[in-house]
mmCIF file of C-alpha atoms in Angstrom:
data_model
loop_
_atom_site.group_PDB
_atom_site.id
_atom_site.type_symbol
_atom_site.label_atom_id
_atom_site.label_comp_id
_atom_site.label_asym_id
_atom_site.label_seq_id
_atom_site.Cartn_x
_atom_site.Cartn_y
_atom_site.Cartn_z
ATOM 1 C CA UNK A 1 -69.347 30.914 -55.545
ATOM 2 C CA UNK A 2 -70.834 34.284 -54.700
ATOM 3 C CA UNK A 3 -74.344 34.848 -53.385
ATOM 4 C CA UNK A 4 -75.293 36.239 -56.769
ATOM 5 C CA UNK A 5 -74.158 33.128 -58.618
ATOM 6 C CA UNK A 6 -76.516 31.126 -56.408
ATOM 7 C CA UNK A 7 -79.338 33.669 -56.546
ATOM 8 C CA UNK A 8 -79.491 34.205 -60.317
ATOM 9 C CA UNK A 9 -80.420 30.625 -61.321
ATOM 10 C CA UNK A 10 -83.271 30.545 -58.788
ATOM 11 C CA UNK A 11 -84.391 34.012 -59.903
ATOM 12 C CA UNK A 12 -84.558 32.952 -63.553
ATOM 13 C CA UNK A 13 -86.477 29.835 -62.581
ATOM 14 C CA UNK A 14 -89.056 31.836 -60.604
ATOM 15 C CA UNK A 15 -89.374 34.433 -63.356
ATOM 16 C CA UNK A 16 -89.959 31.718 -65.964
ATOM 17 C CA UNK A 17 -92.686 30.211 -63.781
ATOM 18 C CA UNK A 18 -94.290 33.600 -63.101
ATOM 19 C CA UNK A 19 -93.798 33.106 -59.352
ATOM 20 C CA UNK A 20 -93.426 35.876 -56.823
ATOM 21 C CA UNK A 21 -90.445 36.005 -54.505
ATOM 22 C CA UNK A 22 -88.857 38.072 -51.758
ATOM 23 C CA UNK A 23 -85.378 39.545 -51.999
ATOM 24 C CA UNK A 24 -83.718 40.119 -48.619
ATOM 25 C CA UNK A 25 -80.823 42.599 -48.503
ATOM 26 C CA UNK A 26 -78.702 43.480 -45.488
ATOM 27 C CA UNK A 27 -78.788 47.307 -45.345
ATOM 28 C CA UNK A 28 -77.225 47.963 -41.944
ATOM 29 C CA UNK A 29 -75.555 46.193 -39.027
ATOM 30 C CA UNK A 30 -75.044 47.206 -35.427
ATOM 31 C CA UNK A 31 -72.286 45.333 -33.657
ATOM 32 C CA UNK A 32 -70.632 42.110 -34.834
ATOM 33 C CA UNK A 33 -72.117 40.523 -37.932
ATOM 34 C CA UNK A 34 -70.964 37.695 -40.181
ATOM 35 C CA UNK A 35 -72.382 39.395 -43.296
ATOM 36 C CA UNK A 36 -72.168 43.090 -44.067
ATOM 37 C CA UNK A 37 -74.496 45.500 -45.918
ATOM 38 C CA UNK A 38 -75.028 44.293 -49.475
ATOM 39 C CA UNK A 39 -75.428 40.602 -48.611
ATOM 40 C CA UNK A 40 -78.541 39.183 -50.262
ATOM 41 C CA UNK A 41 -80.860 36.187 -50.155
ATOM 42 C CA UNK A 42 -83.693 35.260 -52.535
ATOM 43 C CA UNK A 43 -86.716 33.507 -51.061
ATOM 44 C CA UNK A 44 -89.329 31.573 -53.064
ATOM 45 C CA UNK A 45 -92.917 31.097 -51.925
ATOM 46 C CA UNK A 46 -92.285 27.371 -51.358
ATOM 47 C CA UNK A 47 -89.452 28.120 -48.943
ATOM 48 C CA UNK A 48 -86.535 27.586 -51.303
ATOM 49 C CA UNK A 49 -83.810 30.153 -50.904
ATOM 50 C CA UNK A 50 -80.440 31.108 -52.335
ATOM 51 C CA UNK A 51 -77.781 33.381 -50.859
ATOM 52 C CA UNK A 52 -77.169 34.271 -47.224
ATOM 53 C CA UNK A 53 -77.700 37.230 -44.900
ATOM 54 C CA UNK A 54 -75.857 35.802 -41.884
ATOM 55 C CA UNK A 55 -73.633 32.922 -40.900
ATOM 56 C CA UNK A 56 -76.641 30.617 -40.789
ATOM 57 C CA UNK A 57 -78.458 31.877 -37.698
ATOM 58 C CA UNK A 58 -80.951 34.213 -39.413
ATOM 59 C CA UNK A 59 -81.812 32.676 -42.781
ATOM 60 C CA UNK A 60 -84.641 30.417 -41.601
ATOM 61 C CA UNK A 61 -86.208 33.149 -39.463
ATOM 62 C CA UNK A 62 -86.039 35.707 -42.285
ATOM 63 C CA UNK A 63 -87.536 33.281 -44.806
ATOM 64 C CA UNK A 64 -90.328 32.185 -42.464
ATOM 65 C CA UNK A 65 -92.101 35.531 -42.366
ATOM 66 C CA UNK A 66 -90.702 37.324 -45.421
ATOM 67 C CA UNK A 67 -93.911 37.074 -47.464
ATOM 68 C CA UNK A 68 -96.044 38.096 -44.500
ATOM 69 C CA UNK A 69 -93.910 41.165 -43.804
ATOM 70 C CA UNK A 70 -94.101 42.297 -47.431
ATOM 71 C CA UNK A 71 -97.845 41.917 -48.008
ATOM 72 C CA UNK A 72 -98.256 45.698 -47.989
ATOM 73 C CA UNK A 73 -94.940 46.528 -49.638
ATOM 74 C CA UNK A 74 -91.189 46.600 -48.914
ATOM 75 C CA UNK A 75 -90.112 46.723 -45.267
ATOM 76 C CA UNK A 76 -86.882 47.026 -43.310
ATOM 77 C CA UNK A 77 -86.888 44.503 -40.469
ATOM 78 C CA UNK A 78 -84.600 44.281 -37.462
ATOM 79 C CA UNK A 79 -83.042 40.925 -36.510
ATOM 80 C CA UNK A 80 -80.904 40.382 -33.455
ATOM 81 C CA UNK A 81 -78.414 37.588 -32.861
ATOM 82 C CA UNK A 82 -77.744 38.633 -29.245
ATOM 83 C CA UNK A 83 -78.924 36.015 -26.767
ATOM 84 C CA UNK A 84 -80.220 38.602 -24.303
ATOM 85 C CA UNK A 85 -82.146 40.583 -26.932
ATOM 86 C CA UNK A 86 -85.786 39.474 -27.096
ATOM 87 C CA UNK A 87 -87.597 36.369 -26.008
ATOM 88 C CA UNK A 88 -86.527 34.156 -28.875
ATOM 89 C CA UNK A 89 -82.916 34.546 -30.038
ATOM 90 C CA UNK A 90 -82.277 33.086 -33.457
ATOM 91 C CA UNK A 91 -79.197 31.158 -32.370
ATOM 92 C CA UNK A 92 -75.866 31.873 -30.769
ATOM 93 C CA UNK A 93 -75.030 34.140 -33.714
ATOM 94 C CA UNK A 94 -72.506 36.960 -33.592
ATOM 95 C CA UNK A 95 -74.209 39.073 -30.951
ATOM 96 C CA UNK A 96 -75.100 41.932 -33.281
ATOM 97 C CA UNK A 97 -78.188 43.455 -34.877
ATOM 98 C CA UNK A 98 -78.879 43.141 -38.601
ATOM 99 C CA UNK A 99 -81.329 45.317 -40.553
ATOM 100 C CA UNK A 100 -82.728 43.676 -43.678
ATOM 101 C CA UNK A 101 -84.743 45.186 -46.523
ATOM 102 C CA UNK A 102 -87.456 42.755 -47.651
ATOM 103 C CA UNK A 103 -89.098 43.376 -51.010
ATOM 104 C CA UNK A 104 -91.201 41.484 -53.531
ATOM 105 C CA UNK A 105 -90.724 41.043 -57.252
ATOM 106 C CA UNK A 106 -92.369 44.372 -58.112
ATOM 107 C CA UNK A 107 -89.356 46.342 -56.884
ATOM 108 C CA UNK A 108 -86.682 43.631 -56.759
ATOM 109 C CA UNK A 109 -86.792 42.615 -60.425
ATOM 110 C CA UNK A 110 -84.980 45.720 -61.705
ATOM 111 C CA UNK A 111 -82.341 45.378 -59.002
ATOM 112 C CA UNK A 112 -81.637 41.736 -59.846
ATOM 113 C CA UNK A 113 -81.475 42.585 -63.544
ATOM 114 C CA UNK A 114 -78.928 45.355 -62.877
ATOM 115 C CA UNK A 115 -76.872 43.083 -60.628
ATOM 116 C CA UNK A 116 -76.835 40.393 -63.302
ATOM 117 C CA UNK A 117 -75.766 42.832 -66.016
ATOM 118 C CA UNK A 118 -72.912 44.186 -63.897
ATOM 119 C CA UNK A 119 -71.867 40.682 -62.853
ATOM 120 C CA UNK A 120 -71.573 39.319 -66.373
ATOM 121 C CA UNK A 121 -70.081 42.570 -67.646
ATOM 122 C CA UNK A 122 -67.548 42.552 -64.786
ATOM 123 C CA UNK A 123 -68.248 46.213 -64.170
ATOM 124 C CA UNK A 124 -68.882 48.244 -60.984
ATOM 125 C CA UNK A 125 -72.398 49.161 -59.963
ATOM 126 C CA UNK A 126 -73.873 51.655 -57.490
ATOM 127 C CA UNK A 127 -77.456 51.245 -56.248
ATOM 128 C CA UNK A 128 -79.052 54.181 -54.437
ATOM 129 C CA UNK A 129 -82.130 53.025 -52.505
ATOM 130 C CA UNK A 130 -84.613 54.814 -50.247
ATOM 131 C CA UNK A 131 -84.953 52.823 -47.020
ATOM 132 C CA UNK A 132 -87.921 54.425 -45.295
ATOM 133 C CA UNK A 133 -91.151 56.302 -45.922
ATOM 134 C CA UNK A 134 -93.680 55.955 -48.714
ATOM 135 C CA UNK A 135 -90.977 55.575 -51.382
ATOM 136 C CA UNK A 136 -89.112 52.748 -49.671
ATOM 137 C CA UNK A 137 -87.211 50.552 -52.189
ATOM 138 C CA UNK A 138 -87.348 53.262 -54.867
ATOM 139 C CA UNK A 139 -83.892 53.226 -56.438
ATOM 140 C CA UNK A 140 -81.549 54.473 -59.145
ATOM 141 C CA UNK A 141 -78.528 52.693 -60.622
ATOM 142 C CA UNK A 142 -75.176 54.022 -61.788
ATOM 143 C CA UNK A 143 -72.510 52.116 -63.660
ATOM 144 C CA UNK A 144 -70.855 51.709 -67.052
ATOM 145 C CA UNK A 145 -73.104 48.795 -68.064
ATOM 146 C CA UNK A 146 -76.330 50.494 -66.929
ATOM 147 C CA UNK A 147 -78.189 52.238 -69.784
ATOM 148 C CA UNK A 148 -79.639 55.719 -69.359
ATOM 149 C CA UNK A 149 -82.787 55.356 -67.280
ATOM 150 C CA UNK A 150 -84.722 58.491 -68.094
ATOM 151 C CA UNK A 151 -84.641 62.059 -69.307
ATOM 152 C CA UNK A 152 -82.527 64.770 -67.762
ATOM 153 C CA UNK A 153 -83.655 65.786 -64.292
ATOM 154 C CA UNK A 154 -84.049 69.518 -63.764
ATOM 155 C CA UNK A 155 -85.428 69.454 -60.221
ATOM 156 C CA UNK A 156 -82.357 68.712 -58.131
ATOM 157 C CA UNK A 157 -84.483 68.319 -54.985
ATOM 158 C CA UNK A 158 -86.589 65.490 -56.393
ATOM 159 C CA UNK A 159 -86.088 61.991 -55.031
ATOM 160 C CA UNK A 160 -84.871 60.741 -58.422
ATOM 161 C CA UNK A 161 -82.239 63.491 -58.642
ATOM 162 C CA UNK A 162 -81.035 62.842 -55.099
ATOM 163 C CA UNK A 163 -80.812 59.112 -55.732
ATOM 164 C CA UNK A 164 -78.921 59.658 -58.969
ATOM 165 C CA UNK A 165 -76.471 62.041 -57.286
ATOM 166 C CA UNK A 166 -75.761 59.606 -54.443
ATOM 167 C CA UNK A 167 -75.395 56.664 -56.808
ATOM 168 C CA UNK A 168 -72.929 58.697 -58.852
ATOM 169 C CA UNK A 169 -71.062 59.695 -55.697
ATOM 170 C CA UNK A 170 -70.735 56.073 -54.560
ATOM 171 C CA UNK A 171 -69.496 55.059 -58.001
ATOM 172 C CA UNK A 172 -66.959 57.895 -58.058
ATOM 173 C CA UNK A 173 -65.666 57.176 -54.543
ATOM 174 C CA UNK A 174 -65.811 53.401 -55.075
ATOM 175 C CA UNK A 175 -67.461 52.973 -51.702
ATOM 176 C CA UNK A 176 -70.975 52.824 -50.321
ATOM 177 C CA UNK A 177 -72.666 56.005 -49.111
ATOM 178 C CA UNK A 178 -75.331 56.084 -46.385
ATOM 179 C CA UNK A 179 -76.977 59.465 -45.807
ATOM 180 C CA UNK A 180 -80.080 61.074 -44.435
ATOM 181 C CA UNK A 181 -81.337 63.597 -46.950
ATOM 182 C CA UNK A 182 -84.383 65.807 -47.298
ATOM 183 C CA UNK A 183 -86.767 64.520 -49.949
ATOM 184 C CA UNK A 184 -90.020 66.377 -50.538
ATOM 185 C CA UNK A 185 -89.601 68.149 -47.202
ATOM 186 C CA UNK A 186 -89.020 64.986 -45.194
ATOM 187 C CA UNK A 187 -85.762 63.537 -43.865
ATOM 188 C CA UNK A 188 -85.210 60.197 -45.568
ATOM 189 C CA UNK A 189 -82.466 57.586 -45.358
ATOM 190 C CA UNK A 190 -80.800 56.766 -48.669
ATOM 191 C CA UNK A 191 -78.232 54.003 -48.986
ATOM 192 C CA UNK A 192 -76.019 53.915 -52.086
ATOM 193 C CA UNK A 193 -74.562 50.417 -52.211
ATOM 194 C CA UNK A 194 -71.300 50.249 -54.166
ATOM 195 C CA UNK A 195 -70.615 46.893 -55.821
ATOM 196 C CA UNK A 196 -67.076 46.509 -57.127
ATOM 197 C CA UNK A 197 -66.499 44.831 -60.476
ATOM 198 C CA UNK A 198 -66.363 41.049 -60.357
ATOM 199 C CA UNK A 199 -62.691 40.147 -59.916
ATOM 200 C CA UNK A 200 -60.936 38.376 -62.761
ATOM 201 C CA UNK A 201 -58.034 35.950 -62.456
ATOM 202 C CA UNK A 202 -55.955 35.290 -65.574
ATOM 203 C CA UNK A 203 -53.994 32.082 -65.147
ATOM 204 C CA UNK A 204 -51.241 31.725 -67.717
ATOM 205 C CA UNK A 205 -50.305 28.074 -67.653
ATOM 206 C CA UNK A 206 -52.532 25.032 -68.090
ATOM 207 C CA UNK A 207 -50.546 22.465 -66.171
ATOM 208 C CA UNK A 208 -51.918 20.433 -63.304
ATOM 209 C CA UNK A 209 -50.968 23.139 -60.792
ATOM 210 C CA UNK A 210 -53.493 25.477 -62.443
ATOM 211 C CA UNK A 211 -56.393 23.216 -61.452
ATOM 212 C CA UNK A 212 -56.458 23.921 -57.674
ATOM 213 C CA UNK A 213 -55.916 27.636 -58.389
ATOM 214 C CA UNK A 214 -58.965 27.591 -60.664
ATOM 215 C CA UNK A 215 -61.077 25.738 -58.083
ATOM 216 C CA UNK A 216 -60.264 28.181 -55.293
ATOM 217 C CA UNK A 217 -60.873 31.239 -57.474
ATOM 218 C CA UNK A 218 -64.233 29.897 -58.637
ATOM 219 C CA UNK A 219 -65.219 29.214 -55.015
ATOM 220 C CA UNK A 220 -64.698 32.926 -54.457
ATOM 221 C CA UNK A 221 -66.881 33.727 -57.457
ATOM 222 C CA UNK A 222 -64.097 35.195 -59.569
ATOM 223 C CA UNK A 223 -64.061 35.197 -63.364
ATOM 224 C CA UNK A 224 -61.226 32.847 -64.336
ATOM 225 C CA UNK A 225 -59.379 32.551 -67.639
ATOM 226 C CA UNK A 226 -56.911 29.770 -68.442
ATOM 227 C CA UNK A 227 -54.413 30.425 -71.246
ATOM 228 C CA UNK A 228 -51.411 28.489 -72.478
ATOM 229 C CA UNK A 229 -49.420 28.113 -75.680
ATOM 230 C CA UNK A 230 -49.704 24.336 -75.358
ATOM 231 C CA UNK A 231 -53.009 23.682 -77.095
ATOM 232 C CA UNK A 232 -53.185 20.073 -75.886
ATOM 233 C CA UNK A 233 -53.304 21.389 -72.290
ATOM 234 C CA UNK A 234 -55.449 24.502 -72.739
ATOM 235 C CA UNK A 235 -58.697 22.634 -73.360
ATOM 236 C CA UNK A 236 -62.238 22.920 -72.066
ATOM 237 C CA UNK A 237 -62.128 19.225 -71.087
ATOM 238 C CA UNK A 238 -59.274 19.868 -68.645
ATOM 239 C CA UNK A 239 -60.793 23.051 -67.234
ATOM 240 C CA UNK A 240 -64.606 22.798 -67.430
ATOM 241 C CA UNK A 241 -65.107 25.286 -64.568
ATOM 242 C CA UNK A 242 -63.131 28.073 -66.245
ATOM 243 C CA UNK A 243 -65.001 31.007 -67.758
ATOM 244 C CA UNK A 244 -62.560 31.042 -70.656
ATOM 245 C CA UNK A 245 -59.902 28.672 -71.995
ATOM 246 C CA UNK A 246 -57.498 29.939 -74.661
ATOM 247 C CA UNK A 247 -54.679 28.323 -76.620
ATOM 248 C CA UNK A 248 -52.254 31.229 -76.982
ATOM 249 C CA UNK A 249 -50.463 31.828 -80.280
ATOM 250 C CA UNK A 250 -47.183 32.546 -78.496
ATOM 251 C CA UNK A 251 -45.317 33.298 -81.719
ATOM 252 C CA UNK A 252 -47.549 36.328 -82.360
ATOM 253 C CA UNK A 253 -46.928 37.963 -78.983
ATOM 254 C CA UNK A 254 -46.516 40.754 -78.027
ATOM 255 C CA UNK A 255 -47.933 42.159 -81.286
ATOM 256 C CA UNK A 256 -51.295 40.419 -80.816
ATOM 257 C CA UNK A 257 -51.613 41.470 -77.171
ATOM 258 C CA UNK A 258 -54.203 44.165 -77.807
ATOM 259 C CA UNK A 259 -56.723 41.591 -79.016
ATOM 260 C CA UNK A 260 -55.669 38.559 -76.971
ATOM 261 C CA UNK A 261 -55.663 40.442 -73.660
ATOM 262 C CA UNK A 262 -58.325 43.040 -74.421
ATOM 263 C CA UNK A 263 -60.546 41.885 -71.544
ATOM 264 C CA UNK A 264 -57.833 42.130 -68.871
ATOM 265 C CA UNK A 265 -58.906 44.939 -66.533
ATOM 266 C CA UNK A 266 -56.870 47.048 -64.146
ATOM 267 C CA UNK A 267 -58.877 45.516 -61.299
ATOM 268 C CA UNK A 268 -57.894 41.943 -62.255
ATOM 269 C CA UNK A 269 -55.135 39.611 -61.165
ATOM 270 C CA UNK A 270 -52.790 37.569 -63.346
ATOM 271 C CA UNK A 271 -50.535 34.680 -62.396
ATOM 272 C CA UNK A 272 -47.786 33.241 -64.545
ATOM 273 C CA UNK A 273 -47.090 29.527 -64.093
ATOM 274 C CA UNK A 274 -46.296 28.083 -67.511
ATOM 275 C CA UNK A 275 -42.889 26.748 -66.334
ATOM 276 C CA UNK A 276 -41.606 27.851 -69.747
ATOM 277 C CA UNK A 277 -39.059 30.654 -70.093
ATOM 278 C CA UNK A 278 -40.129 31.409 -73.659
ATOM 279 C CA UNK A 279 -43.833 31.495 -72.836
ATOM 280 C CA UNK A 280 -43.337 33.572 -69.698
ATOM 281 C CA UNK A 281 -41.264 36.224 -71.456
ATOM 282 C CA UNK A 282 -43.660 36.434 -74.410
ATOM 283 C CA UNK A 283 -46.748 36.670 -72.152
ATOM 284 C CA UNK A 284 -45.167 39.337 -69.950
ATOM 285 C CA UNK A 285 -44.180 41.314 -73.036
ATOM 286 C CA UNK A 286 -47.741 41.029 -74.316
ATOM 287 C CA UNK A 287 -49.291 42.157 -71.041
ATOM 288 C CA UNK A 288 -46.801 44.962 -70.442
ATOM 289 C CA UNK A 289 -47.192 46.258 -73.981
ATOM 290 C CA UNK A 290 -50.712 47.357 -73.038
ATOM 291 C CA UNK A 291 -51.595 50.520 -71.113
ATOM 292 C CA UNK A 292 -54.031 48.551 -68.947
ATOM 293 C CA UNK A 293 -52.260 46.126 -66.647
ATOM 294 C CA UNK A 294 -53.678 43.889 -63.920
ATOM 295 C CA UNK A 295 -53.662 45.201 -60.360
ATOM 296 C CA UNK A 296 -51.907 42.028 -59.223
ATOM 297 C CA UNK A 297 -49.281 40.258 -61.297
ATOM 298 C CA UNK A 298 -47.619 37.194 -59.830
ATOM 299 C CA UNK A 299 -44.873 34.977 -61.213
ATOM 300 C CA UNK A 300 -44.190 31.470 -59.981
ATOM 301 C CA UNK A 301 -40.576 30.482 -59.340
ATOM 302 C CA UNK A 302 -37.415 32.023 -57.860
ATOM 303 C CA UNK A 303 -36.807 35.740 -58.231
ATOM 304 C CA UNK A 304 -33.549 35.150 -60.094
ATOM 305 C CA UNK A 305 -35.450 33.438 -62.910
ATOM 306 C CA UNK A 306 -38.104 36.172 -62.901
ATOM 307 C CA UNK A 307 -35.398 38.810 -63.423
ATOM 308 C CA UNK A 308 -34.175 36.930 -66.463
ATOM 309 C CA UNK A 309 -37.705 36.535 -67.825
ATOM 310 C CA UNK A 310 -38.420 40.237 -67.308
ATOM 311 C CA UNK A 311 -35.189 41.221 -69.036
ATOM 312 C CA UNK A 312 -36.103 39.053 -72.028
ATOM 313 C CA UNK A 313 -39.599 40.603 -72.104
ATOM 314 C CA UNK A 314 -38.048 44.076 -72.040
ATOM 315 C CA UNK A 315 -35.797 43.105 -74.963
ATOM 316 C CA UNK A 316 -38.813 41.851 -76.920
ATOM 317 C CA UNK A 317 -40.470 45.232 -76.375
ATOM 318 C CA UNK A 318 -37.405 47.076 -77.644
ATOM 319 C CA UNK A 319 -36.084 48.593 -74.402
ATOM 320 C CA UNK A 320 -32.438 49.589 -74.856
ATOM 321 C CA UNK A 321 -31.631 48.959 -71.171
ATOM 322 C CA UNK A 322 -33.493 45.712 -70.625
ATOM 323 C CA UNK A 323 -31.885 44.835 -67.294
ATOM 324 C CA UNK A 324 -32.711 48.211 -65.752
ATOM 325 C CA UNK A 325 -36.274 47.977 -67.042
ATOM 326 C CA UNK A 326 -36.579 44.487 -65.568
ATOM 327 C CA UNK A 327 -35.578 45.822 -62.146
ATOM 328 C CA UNK A 328 -38.210 48.554 -62.376
ATOM 329 C CA UNK A 329 -40.904 46.035 -63.260
ATOM 330 C CA UNK A 330 -39.792 43.719 -60.475
ATOM 331 C CA UNK A 331 -40.801 46.303 -57.860
ATOM 332 C CA UNK A 332 -44.389 46.210 -59.104
ATOM 333 C CA UNK A 333 -44.972 42.478 -59.388
ATOM 334 C CA UNK A 334 -45.239 39.639 -56.902
ATOM 335 C CA UNK A 335 -42.317 37.325 -57.423
ATOM 336 C CA UNK A 336 -42.364 34.710 -56.121
ATOM 337 C CA UNK A 337 -46.147 34.796 -56.065
ATOM 338 C CA UNK A 338 -48.013 33.858 -52.879
ATOM 339 C CA UNK A 339 -47.820 34.277 -49.107
ATOM 340 C CA UNK A 340 -45.480 32.258 -46.914
ATOM 341 C CA UNK A 341 -47.837 29.532 -45.697
ATOM 342 C CA UNK A 342 -45.272 26.755 -45.706
ATOM 343 C CA UNK A 343 -46.874 25.461 -48.906
ATOM 344 C CA UNK A 344 -45.374 22.474 -50.717
ATOM 345 C CA UNK A 345 -48.224 20.748 -52.581
ATOM 346 C CA UNK A 346 -50.010 22.258 -55.627
ATOM 347 C CA UNK A 347 -53.165 22.792 -53.556
ATOM 348 C CA UNK A 348 -51.289 24.556 -50.759
ATOM 349 C CA UNK A 349 -49.339 26.680 -53.244
ATOM 350 C CA UNK A 350 -52.628 27.651 -54.894
ATOM 351 C CA UNK A 351 -53.997 28.632 -51.480
ATOM 352 C CA UNK A 352 -50.966 30.845 -50.820
ATOM 353 C CA UNK A 353 -51.398 32.564 -54.205
ATOM 354 C CA UNK A 354 -55.129 33.122 -53.754
ATOM 355 C CA UNK A 355 -54.515 34.430 -50.236
ATOM 356 C CA UNK A 356 -52.006 37.017 -51.472
ATOM 357 C CA UNK A 357 -54.315 38.128 -54.282
ATOM 358 C CA UNK A 358 -57.212 38.506 -51.828
ATOM 359 C CA UNK A 359 -54.999 40.410 -49.397
ATOM 360 C CA UNK A 360 -53.655 42.698 -52.121
ATOM 361 C CA UNK A 361 -57.000 43.441 -53.757
ATOM 362 C CA UNK A 362 -58.754 44.197 -50.477
ATOM 363 C CA UNK A 363 -55.879 45.956 -48.678
ATOM 364 C CA UNK A 364 -55.829 43.304 -45.978
ATOM 365 C CA UNK A 365 -53.011 43.079 -43.473
ATOM 366 C CA UNK A 366 -52.465 39.302 -43.804
ATOM 367 C CA UNK A 367 -52.007 39.295 -40.022
ATOM 368 C CA UNK A 368 -53.686 36.718 -37.773
ATOM 369 C CA UNK A 369 -57.133 38.030 -36.863
ATOM 370 C CA UNK A 370 -56.283 37.860 -33.170
ATOM 371 C CA UNK A 371 -53.601 40.496 -33.808
ATOM 372 C CA UNK A 372 -55.942 42.618 -35.917
ATOM 373 C CA UNK A 373 -58.551 42.367 -33.131
ATOM 374 C CA UNK A 374 -56.086 43.934 -30.730
ATOM 375 C CA UNK A 375 -55.174 46.712 -33.168
ATOM 376 C CA UNK A 376 -58.571 47.377 -34.808
ATOM 377 C CA UNK A 377 -61.447 45.728 -32.884
ATOM 378 C CA UNK A 378 -64.113 47.235 -35.164
ATOM 379 C CA UNK A 379 -62.716 45.477 -38.243
ATOM 380 C CA UNK A 380 -63.296 41.973 -36.909
ATOM 381 C CA UNK A 381 -66.311 39.945 -37.887
ATOM 382 C CA UNK A 382 -67.692 37.365 -35.517
#
């Protein structure tokens, strides 16, 4: 589960009780750090907390004085995990320095509400926040699920206009932006945190091998859909952790694809493991009939079978040269799905599939970290 999935239930509980809280957000790191900017932790007045800002070495220290630090308003605090930095290191840690924005409910509530909306809407979000000065924690949001938050700004030098511009820039670039800008005649640090859309995994196939794939994806906090033409297998009882379970009307595909697969985004992943030639070809035809296709599409089984399935899907869609079309599609899908991990059991196969999806979606190298350390030392976390 993601930090946010842990944070939101505690947040709703505190809001319902009318209790104050502190939201801690990593806004910068210097040197090795287990968590990167954007990691968050929610702290209740009674010491309860959800989320993490480190690998376990800073959470207790941050929570201990969070309310004291924020008595006069939001603050950015410096925490070091280096053993030779200060009189009281917080543990062996990673040896880096972490800067954390601490803020109470007054400013954090709108941020948590925006994060929740984007999370459930599976849409990207950019959050531009001032990190110093009198306007610290003042922020503006940008994203498709965020409603208009005010009238048109005519003064392009105002803090609101600058925040909106940087939030829009982060959303457009799909990456965070950290700049020092002049606001009201003073140089101010603004951090526009880009939050990618919550990943979605569409598992086509409700056999027993779908269960470990679902568990691993949910551990990562992904939205997961289970779909199968076998209605006795595609049930909520078999897959209680899934966000969606659908019994597919296979006979209506690909014509019904626009409605059945309307929520599949181009940032999602899909894996085909029905073990049924008819189902596989119909599902592929349905997915490929749409303009929007998942960023990762994996098919279980030998590549020879996948070629045949693709050719049948191309025939269903009316391609006159089905075999040639199948070869073109084959270049853009992952068949067989998964990384070579020596997997034999359903759980190990699921791990190999999840690993390849994670690697593909995040442009990872899939190399051992010791090799990446030698090539790109700055990319390695502690």
